[in-house]
Coordinates of N, CA and C and ligand atoms in Angstrom, one line a residue:
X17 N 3.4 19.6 -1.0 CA 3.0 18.3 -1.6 C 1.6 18.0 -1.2
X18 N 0.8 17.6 -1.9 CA -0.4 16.9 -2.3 C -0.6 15.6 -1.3
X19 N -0.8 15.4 -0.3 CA -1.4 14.5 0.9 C -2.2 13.9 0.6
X20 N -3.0 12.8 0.3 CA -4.1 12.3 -0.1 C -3.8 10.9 1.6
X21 N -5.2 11.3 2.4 CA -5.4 10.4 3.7 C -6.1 9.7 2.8
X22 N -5.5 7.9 3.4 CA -6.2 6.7 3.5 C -7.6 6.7 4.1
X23 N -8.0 6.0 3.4 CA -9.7 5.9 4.4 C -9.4 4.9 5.6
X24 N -9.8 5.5 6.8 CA -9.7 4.8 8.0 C -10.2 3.4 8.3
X25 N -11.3 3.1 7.3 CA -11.8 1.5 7.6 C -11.8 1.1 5.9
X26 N -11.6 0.2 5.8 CA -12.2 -0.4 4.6 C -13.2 -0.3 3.8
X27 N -14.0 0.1 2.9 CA -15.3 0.1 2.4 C -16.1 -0.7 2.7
X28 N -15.6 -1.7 1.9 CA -16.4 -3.1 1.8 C -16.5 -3.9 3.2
X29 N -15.5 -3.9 4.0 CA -15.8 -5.0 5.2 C -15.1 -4.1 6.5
X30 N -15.1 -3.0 6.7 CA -14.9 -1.9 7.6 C -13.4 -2.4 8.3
X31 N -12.8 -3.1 8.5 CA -11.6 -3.4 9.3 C -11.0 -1.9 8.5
X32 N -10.3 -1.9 9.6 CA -9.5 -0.8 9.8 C -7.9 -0.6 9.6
X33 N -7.7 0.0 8.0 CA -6.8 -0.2 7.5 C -5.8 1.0 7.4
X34 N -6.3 2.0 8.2 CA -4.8 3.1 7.9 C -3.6 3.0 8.3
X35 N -3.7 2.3 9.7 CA -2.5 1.4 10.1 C -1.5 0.3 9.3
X36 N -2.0 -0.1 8.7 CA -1.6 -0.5 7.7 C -0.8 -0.3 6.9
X37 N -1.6 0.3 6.3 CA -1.1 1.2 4.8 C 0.7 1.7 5.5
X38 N 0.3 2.3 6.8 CA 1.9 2.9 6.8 C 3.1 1.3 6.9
X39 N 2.8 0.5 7.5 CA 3.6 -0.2 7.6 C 3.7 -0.6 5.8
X40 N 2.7 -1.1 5.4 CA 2.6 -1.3 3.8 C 3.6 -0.4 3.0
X41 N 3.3 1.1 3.3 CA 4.3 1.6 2.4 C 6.1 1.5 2.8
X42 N 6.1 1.8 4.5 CA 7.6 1.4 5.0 C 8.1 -0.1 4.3
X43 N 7.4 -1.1 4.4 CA 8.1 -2.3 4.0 C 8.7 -2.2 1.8
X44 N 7.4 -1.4 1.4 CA 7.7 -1.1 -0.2 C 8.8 -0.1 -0.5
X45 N 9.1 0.8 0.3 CA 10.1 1.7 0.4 C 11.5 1.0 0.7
X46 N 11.5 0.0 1.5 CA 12.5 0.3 1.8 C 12.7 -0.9 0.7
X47 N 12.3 -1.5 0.1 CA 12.7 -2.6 -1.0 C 13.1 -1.6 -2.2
X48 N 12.2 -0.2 -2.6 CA 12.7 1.0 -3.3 C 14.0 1.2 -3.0
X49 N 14.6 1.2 -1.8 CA 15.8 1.9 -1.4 C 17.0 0.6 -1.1
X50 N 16.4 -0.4 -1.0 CA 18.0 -1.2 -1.2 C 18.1 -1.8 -2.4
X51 N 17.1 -2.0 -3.1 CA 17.2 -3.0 -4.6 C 16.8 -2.2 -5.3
X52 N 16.6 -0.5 -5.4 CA 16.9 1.1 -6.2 C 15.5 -0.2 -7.5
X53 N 14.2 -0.2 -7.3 CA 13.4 -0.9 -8.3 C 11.9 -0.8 -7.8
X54 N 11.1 -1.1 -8.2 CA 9.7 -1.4 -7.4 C 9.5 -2.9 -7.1
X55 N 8.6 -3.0 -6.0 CA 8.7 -4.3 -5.4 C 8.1 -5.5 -6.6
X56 N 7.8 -6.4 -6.8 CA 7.4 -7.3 -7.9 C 6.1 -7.8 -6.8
X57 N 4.9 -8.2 -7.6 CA 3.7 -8.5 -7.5 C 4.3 -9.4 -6.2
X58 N 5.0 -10.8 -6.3 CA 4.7 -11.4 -5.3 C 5.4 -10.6 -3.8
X59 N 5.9 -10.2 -4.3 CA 6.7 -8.8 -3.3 C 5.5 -8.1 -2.4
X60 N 4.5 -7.6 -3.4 CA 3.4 -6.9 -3.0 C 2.4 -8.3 -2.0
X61 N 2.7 -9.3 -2.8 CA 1.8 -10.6 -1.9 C 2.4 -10.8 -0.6
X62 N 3.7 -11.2 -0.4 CA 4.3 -11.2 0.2 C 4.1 -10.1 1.7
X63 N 4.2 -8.7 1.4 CA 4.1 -8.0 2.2 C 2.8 -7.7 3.1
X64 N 1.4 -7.8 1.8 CA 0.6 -8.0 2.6 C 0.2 -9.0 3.8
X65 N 0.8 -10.6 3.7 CA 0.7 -11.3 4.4 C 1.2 -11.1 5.5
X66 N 2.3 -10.6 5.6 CA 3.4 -10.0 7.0 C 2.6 -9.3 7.7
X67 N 1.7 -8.9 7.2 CA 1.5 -6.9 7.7 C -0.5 -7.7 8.5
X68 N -0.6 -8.8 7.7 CA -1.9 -9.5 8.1 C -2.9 -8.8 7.5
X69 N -3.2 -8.6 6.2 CA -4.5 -7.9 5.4 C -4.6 -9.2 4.7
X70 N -5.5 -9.9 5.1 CA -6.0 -11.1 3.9 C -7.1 -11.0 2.7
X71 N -7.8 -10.3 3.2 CA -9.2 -10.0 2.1 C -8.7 -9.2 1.2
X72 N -8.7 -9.4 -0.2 CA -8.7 -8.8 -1.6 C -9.3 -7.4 -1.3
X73 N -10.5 -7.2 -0.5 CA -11.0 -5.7 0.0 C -10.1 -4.9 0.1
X74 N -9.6 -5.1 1.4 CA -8.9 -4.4 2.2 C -7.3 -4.4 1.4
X75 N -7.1 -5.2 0.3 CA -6.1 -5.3 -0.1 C -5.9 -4.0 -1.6
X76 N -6.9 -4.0 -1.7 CA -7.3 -3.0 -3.3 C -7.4 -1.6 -2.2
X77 N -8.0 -1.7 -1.0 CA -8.1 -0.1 -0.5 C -6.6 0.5 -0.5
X78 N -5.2 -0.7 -0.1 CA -4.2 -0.5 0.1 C -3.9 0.1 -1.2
X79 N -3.6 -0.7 -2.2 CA -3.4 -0.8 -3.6 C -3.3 0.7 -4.1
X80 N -4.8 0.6 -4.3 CA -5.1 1.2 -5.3 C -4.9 3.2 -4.5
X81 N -4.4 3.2 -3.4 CA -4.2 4.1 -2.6 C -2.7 4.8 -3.2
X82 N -1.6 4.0 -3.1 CA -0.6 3.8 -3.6 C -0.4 4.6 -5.0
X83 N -1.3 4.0 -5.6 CA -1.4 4.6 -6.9 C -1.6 5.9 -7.3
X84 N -2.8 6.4 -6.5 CA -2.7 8.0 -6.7 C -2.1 8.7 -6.3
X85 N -1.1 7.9 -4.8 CA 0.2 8.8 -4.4 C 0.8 9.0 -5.7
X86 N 1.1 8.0 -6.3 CA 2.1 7.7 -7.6 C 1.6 8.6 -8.6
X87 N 0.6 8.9 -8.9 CA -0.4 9.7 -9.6 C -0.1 11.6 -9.6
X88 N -0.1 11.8 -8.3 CA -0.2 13.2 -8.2 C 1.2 13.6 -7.8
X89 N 2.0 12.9 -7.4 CA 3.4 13.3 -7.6 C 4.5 13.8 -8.7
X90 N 3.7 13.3 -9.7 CA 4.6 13.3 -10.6 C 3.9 14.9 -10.8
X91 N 3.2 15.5 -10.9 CA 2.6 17.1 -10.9 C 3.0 18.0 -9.7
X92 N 3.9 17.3 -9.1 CA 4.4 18.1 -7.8 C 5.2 19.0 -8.1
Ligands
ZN6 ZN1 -11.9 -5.2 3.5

């Protein structure tokens, strides 16, 4: 499988988000695995606030990370 690592700080405002991301993905997974669906936007709001990522920055590093997992999987 195709690994793609998080960037260890944020671009834009450097806080340090790979820690994150893992809790980020455990909390989206496991709403994949009990409600068998993908989380709904406020879902995704929702989790970021738990997890404490406020800034839109650091919030699209998460995001849009996600996505390419989503991306190169399906070619696995
Ligand atoms: Zn940021």
């Amino acid at each position: 499988m195709i690994k793609l690592i998080i960037p260890v700080r944020c671009f834009s405002c450097g806080r340090v988000i790979a820690s994150d991301y893992i809790a980020f993905v455990n909390k989206v997974n496991l709403i994949r695995e009990t409600e068998n669906r993908e989380p709904t936007p406020e879902e995704i709001q929702r989790i970021f606030d738990e997890i404490g990522v406020k800034r839109y920055c650091c919030r699209r590093m998460i995001l849009s990370h996600v996505n390419l997992i989503d991306d190169t999987m399906a070619f696995d």
